[in-house]
Coordinates of C-alpha atoms in Angstrom, one line a residue:
M83 CA -8.9 173.4 103.6
K84 CA -8.6 170.0 105.2
I85 CA -9.3 167.1 102.7
G86 CA -10.0 163.5 103.8
L87 CA -10.4 160.1 102.2
V88 CA -12.8 157.2 103.0
V89 CA -12.6 153.7 101.5
D90 CA -14.2 150.4 102.2
S91 CA -12.5 147.2 103.6
T92 CA -11.7 145.8 100.1
C93 CA -9.1 148.5 99.5
D94 CA -5.8 146.6 99.8
L95 CA -3.4 149.0 101.4
P96 CA -1.2 148.2 104.4
R97 CA -2.7 149.0 107.8
T98 CA 0.2 151.3 108.5
F99 CA -0.7 153.4 105.4
F100 CA -4.3 153.8 106.7
E101 CA -3.0 154.9 110.1
N102 CA -0.2 157.2 108.9
E103 CA -2.3 158.9 106.2
G104 CA -5.5 159.2 108.3
I105 CA -7.6 157.2 105.8
E106 CA -11.1 156.5 107.2
L107 CA -12.6 153.0 106.7
M108 CA -16.1 151.8 106.0
P109 CA -15.9 148.2 107.3
I110 CA -17.7 145.4 105.7
T111 CA -19.6 142.9 107.8
L112 CA -19.0 139.2 107.0
R113 CA -21.1 136.2 107.8
I114 CA -19.0 133.0 107.3
G115 CA -20.7 129.9 108.5
D116 CA -22.1 130.7 111.9
Q117 CA -19.7 133.5 112.6
T118 CA -20.4 137.2 112.0
F119 CA -17.7 139.9 112.3
E120 CA -16.5 143.2 110.8
D121 CA -13.6 143.3 108.4
R122 CA -11.6 146.3 109.7
R123 CA -8.3 145.4 107.9
D124 CA -6.7 144.2 111.1
E125 CA -3.6 142.6 109.7
T126 CA -3.1 140.0 112.4
Q127 CA -6.8 138.9 112.1
T128 CA -6.6 138.9 108.3
I129 CA -3.4 136.8 108.0
E130 CA -4.8 134.3 110.5
F131 CA -8.0 134.0 108.5
H132 CA -6.1 133.3 105.3
S133 CA -3.9 130.8 107.1
A134 CA -6.8 129.0 108.7
N135 CA -8.6 128.6 105.4
K136 CA -5.6 127.7 103.3
D137 CA -6.4 124.0 102.7
Q138 CA -10.2 124.3 103.0
K139 CA -12.1 122.8 100.1
T140 CA -15.5 122.6 101.6
E141 CA -18.2 125.0 100.6
T142 CA -19.1 127.3 103.5
F143 CA -21.9 129.8 103.5
A144 CA -20.4 133.3 103.2
E145 CA -22.1 136.7 102.8
S146 CA -20.6 140.2 102.8
I147 CA -22.8 143.1 104.0
P148 CA -21.6 146.5 103.0
Y149 CA -22.1 149.7 105.1
S150 CA -25.7 150.8 104.6
S151 CA -26.6 154.3 103.5
E152 CA -27.6 155.0 107.1
Q153 CA -24.3 153.9 108.5
I154 CA -22.4 156.0 105.9
E155 CA -24.5 159.0 106.8
S156 CA -23.8 158.5 110.5
L157 CA -20.0 158.2 109.9
F158 CA -20.0 161.5 108.1
L159 CA -22.3 163.5 110.4
D160 CA -20.9 162.1 113.6
K161 CA -17.3 162.5 112.7
L162 CA -16.1 163.5 109.2
V163 CA -18.0 166.7 108.7
R164 CA -16.4 168.0 111.9
E165 CA -12.9 166.9 110.9
Y166 CA -12.7 167.8 107.2
D167 CA -13.9 170.4 104.8
H168 CA -14.0 168.1 101.8
V169 CA -14.0 164.2 101.7
F170 CA -13.5 161.8 98.9
C171 CA -15.3 158.5 99.2
L172 CA -13.7 155.9 97.0
T173 CA -15.5 152.6 96.6
V174 CA -15.0 149.2 95.1
T175 CA -16.7 148.7 91.7
Q176 CA -20.5 149.0 91.9
S177 CA -20.8 145.9 89.7
R178 CA -19.6 143.8 92.8
S179 CA -21.0 145.7 95.7
Y180 CA -23.8 148.1 96.8
I181 CA -21.3 150.3 98.6
Y182 CA -21.1 152.9 95.9
E183 CA -24.9 153.0 95.6
N184 CA -25.3 153.3 99.4
A185 CA -22.7 156.1 99.5
M186 CA -24.5 158.0 96.8
R187 CA -27.8 157.7 98.6
A188 CA -26.2 158.8 101.9
S189 CA -24.6 161.8 100.3
F190 CA -28.0 163.6 99.9
G191 CA -28.7 163.3 103.6
I192 CA -25.2 164.4 104.5
I193 CA -25.3 167.5 102.4
S194 CA -28.7 168.5 103.7
K195 CA -27.7 168.0 107.4
Y196 CA -24.1 169.0 107.7
K197 CA -24.6 172.7 108.2
Q198 CA -26.3 172.4 111.6
V199 CA -23.7 169.8 112.7
R200 CA -20.8 172.2 111.9
K201 CA -22.7 175.2 113.3
D202 CA -23.2 173.4 116.6
A203 CA -19.5 172.5 116.7
G204 CA -18.5 176.0 116.0
I205 CA -16.9 175.1 112.6
P206 CA -17.2 177.8 109.9
G207 CA -17.4 177.2 106.2
R208 CA -19.0 174.7 103.9
F209 CA -18.5 171.0 103.6
A210 CA -18.4 169.0 100.4
L211 CA -17.9 165.3 99.4
A212 CA -17.3 163.4 96.2
V213 CA -18.3 159.8 95.9
I214 CA -16.2 158.0 93.2
N215 CA -16.7 154.5 91.9
S216 CA -13.2 153.1 91.3
R217 CA -14.7 150.7 88.8
N218 CA -12.2 148.2 90.1
I219 CA -11.4 145.8 93.0
F220 CA -8.9 145.2 95.8
T221 CA -5.5 146.7 94.8
G222 CA -7.2 148.5 91.9
T223 CA -9.1 150.7 94.4
A224 CA -5.9 150.9 96.5
V225 CA -3.7 152.4 93.8
L226 CA -6.3 155.2 93.2
A227 CA -6.6 155.8 97.0
A228 CA -2.8 156.2 97.2
E229 CA -2.9 158.8 94.4
V230 CA -5.6 160.7 96.3
I231 CA -3.3 160.8 99.4
R232 CA -0.3 161.8 97.3
M233 CA -2.2 164.7 95.8
I234 CA -3.5 165.9 99.1
K235 CA 0.1 166.1 100.3
T236 CA 0.9 168.4 97.4
D237 CA -1.9 170.7 98.5
A238 CA -3.9 170.0 95.3
S239 CA -7.4 171.5 95.3
P240 CA -10.4 169.2 95.7
S241 CA -11.5 169.9 92.1
A242 CA -8.0 169.0 90.8
I243 CA -8.0 165.7 92.8
D244 CA -11.5 164.9 91.7
S245 CA -10.7 165.5 88.0
R246 CA -7.5 163.5 88.1
I247 CA -8.9 160.5 89.8
R248 CA -11.8 160.3 87.4
E249 CA -9.3 160.5 84.5
L250 CA -7.2 157.7 86.0
V251 CA -10.1 155.2 86.6
P252 CA -10.3 154.1 82.9
N253 CA -6.5 153.4 83.0
T254 CA -6.4 151.4 86.2
Y255 CA -5.7 147.7 85.9
C256 CA -5.9 145.1 88.7
Y257 CA -4.5 141.6 87.8
M258 CA -4.8 138.6 90.1
V259 CA -3.8 134.9 90.2
P260 CA -5.7 132.5 92.5
P261 CA -3.8 129.4 93.5
D262 CA -7.0 127.4 93.4
L263 CA -10.2 127.9 91.4
F264 CA -12.5 126.3 94.1
H265 CA -13.4 129.5 95.9
I266 CA -13.7 131.7 92.8
Y267 CA -15.9 129.1 91.0
K268 CA -18.2 128.5 94.0
R269 CA -18.7 132.2 94.8
A270 CA -19.1 133.1 91.1
S271 CA -21.6 130.4 90.5
K272 CA -23.8 131.6 93.4
R273 CA -23.8 135.1 91.9
G274 CA -24.5 133.9 88.4
D275 CA -21.1 135.1 87.4
K276 CA -19.8 133.2 84.4
S277 CA -16.2 134.3 84.4
I278 CA -15.2 130.8 85.7
N279 CA -17.5 128.1 84.4
W280 CA -17.8 124.4 85.5
A281 CA -15.7 123.2 82.5
S282 CA -12.9 125.7 83.2
F283 CA -13.0 124.8 86.9
M284 CA -12.7 121.0 86.2
L285 CA -10.0 121.3 83.5
G286 CA -8.0 123.8 85.5
S287 CA -8.1 121.6 88.5
M288 CA -6.9 118.5 86.6
L289 CA -4.2 120.2 84.6
D290 CA -3.0 122.7 87.2
I291 CA -4.1 125.6 85.0
K292 CA -4.2 129.0 86.7
P293 CA -6.0 131.9 85.1
I294 CA -4.7 135.5 85.3
L295 CA -7.8 137.6 85.9
R296 CA -8.1 141.3 85.2
G297 CA -10.2 143.9 86.9
H298 CA -10.9 146.9 84.6
L299 CA -13.9 149.2 84.1
D300 CA -16.3 147.2 86.3
E301 CA -15.5 143.9 84.7
T302 CA -13.4 141.0 85.9
G303 CA -12.4 138.1 83.7
P304 CA -9.5 135.9 82.5
V305 CA -6.9 137.3 80.1
A306 CA -4.6 134.2 80.2
K307 CA -4.7 130.6 81.4
L308 CA -1.3 129.2 82.2
R309 CA 0.0 125.9 83.7
H310 CA 1.3 126.3 87.3
F311 CA 0.8 129.0 89.8
D312 CA 4.4 130.3 89.8
T313 CA 4.3 130.7 86.0
A314 CA 1.1 132.7 86.1
V315 CA 2.4 135.0 88.9
E316 CA 5.7 135.6 87.1
T317 CA 3.7 136.5 83.9
M318 CA 1.5 138.8 85.9
F319 CA 4.5 140.6 87.5
A320 CA 6.2 140.8 84.1
N321 CA 3.3 142.7 82.7
A322 CA 3.5 145.1 85.7
T323 CA 7.2 145.5 85.2
R324 CA 6.7 146.4 81.5
A325 CA 4.1 149.0 82.5
V326 CA 6.5 150.5 85.1
K327 CA 9.2 150.8 82.5
A328 CA 6.8 152.4 80.0
C329 CA 6.0 155.1 82.7
L330 CA 2.9 154.9 84.9
L331 CA 0.3 157.7 85.1
A332 CA 0.5 157.5 88.9
P333 CA 3.8 156.7 90.8
T334 CA 2.4 153.9 92.8
L335 CA 2.0 150.1 92.4
C336 CA -0.1 148.0 94.9
I337 CA 0.2 144.3 95.6
G338 CA -2.2 142.2 97.7
Y339 CA -1.7 138.7 99.0
G340 CA -4.1 136.3 100.6
G341 CA -1.6 135.5 103.4
N342 CA 1.5 137.0 105.1
P343 CA 2.6 139.8 102.7
D344 CA 6.2 139.0 103.5
A345 CA 5.9 136.0 101.1
V346 CA 5.5 138.3 98.1
Q347 CA 9.2 139.3 98.0
H348 CA 10.1 135.6 97.3
M349 CA 7.6 135.2 94.4
P350 CA 8.9 134.8 90.9
G351 CA 9.1 138.0 89.0
F352 CA 8.8 140.3 92.1
P353 CA 12.6 141.1 92.3
R354 CA 12.6 142.4 88.7
L355 CA 9.4 144.4 89.4
K356 CA 10.9 146.0 92.5
E357 CA 14.1 146.8 90.6
A358 CA 12.2 148.5 87.8
A359 CA 10.0 150.4 90.3
D360 CA 13.0 151.6 92.3
K361 CA 14.6 153.0 89.1
A362 CA 11.4 154.7 88.0
G363 CA 10.7 156.2 91.5
V364 CA 7.5 154.2 91.8
D365 CA 6.3 153.3 95.4
I366 CA 5.2 149.7 96.0
H367 CA 2.7 149.0 98.7
V368 CA 2.3 145.3 99.7
A369 CA -0.7 144.4 101.9
P370 CA -2.6 141.3 103.0
M371 CA -5.7 140.9 100.8
S372 CA -8.8 141.8 102.8
I373 CA -10.9 139.1 104.4
S374 CA -13.7 140.4 102.2
G375 CA -11.6 139.7 99.1
G376 CA -10.3 136.4 100.4
V377 CA -13.8 135.0 100.9
H378 CA -14.3 135.3 97.1
T379 CA -10.8 134.5 95.8
G380 CA -9.5 132.0 98.3
P381 CA -6.3 132.1 100.4
G382 CA -3.0 132.6 98.6
C383 CA -4.4 134.8 95.8
V384 CA -1.9 137.4 94.5
T385 CA -3.0 140.7 92.9
V386 CA -1.1 143.7 91.5
A387 CA -2.5 147.0 90.3
F388 CA -1.2 150.1 88.5
V389 CA -2.4 153.0 86.3
S390 CA -1.1 153.1 82.7
D391 CA -2.3 154.5 79.4
K392 CA 0.2 152.4 77.5
H393 CA -0.5 149.0 78.9
Q394 CA -1.4 146.0 76.8
F395 CA -1.4 142.6 78.4
E396 CA 1.2 140.1 77.0
E397 CA 1.3 136.4 77.7
K398 CA 5.1 136.3 78.1
I399 CA 7.7 136.8 80.8

């Protein structure tokens, strides 16, 4: 049985990982100002976008448009039902996007139509798919996607993969530190999101206070507010280091950065995190944050995600 994986553009894994592991992508269409383009996780385009917007403090109209149910259905019927026998469709949290809802709607049409497609192509056997809401964002989705791929490589059955990923979702944590609150505040206020309010934005800007935000079980909000970006990043990485030392549920840790990912290795706390991961046999994947994510967090945002059932956030290094 050949098993495949489909994710959306917000899944922050390196482009080489997508290519080497054959991960299919559901691109997100972005309208930024008067420009419209698809976010297909092209690393050169992504890094250039973050660099070009690094010092921008003006409010620009931005809208993200997820793959529609019709587009998802076409992706499966035109390609995936011919190439795979079972496909996992892993999406960003449904609290932030309609991708999960659209994929669920598309699944009914795919299941009702795939038999004729496979018959016409001379492919025997049934086709199945599982749509899973990661209940997380950015690297939070990525660390689950990496686990799907790891299990596929061990020849795990679709039912075993499905069961494990759904068990890992409640134990998946994505932390992020934005260098500037401007983009998060502006985008959040437009959505009616109160995770960063006006008072927090003004106070944080004046005193150089940076929040550490956590994505977990469909919710994103601050768990700490620290002075200076480097201090917040080091504290975030220190929490990831402690989680690694306590033994992760999945042997992967994902890091995303709104810029050139080579900069991550020079960030405070990363060397200790890498040392702990190497000793524990944990793979670290570092990728540019998607343009879709960067639109909402601003350039220079750093995220880290892992899966742990022992983790408790601590405001210490």
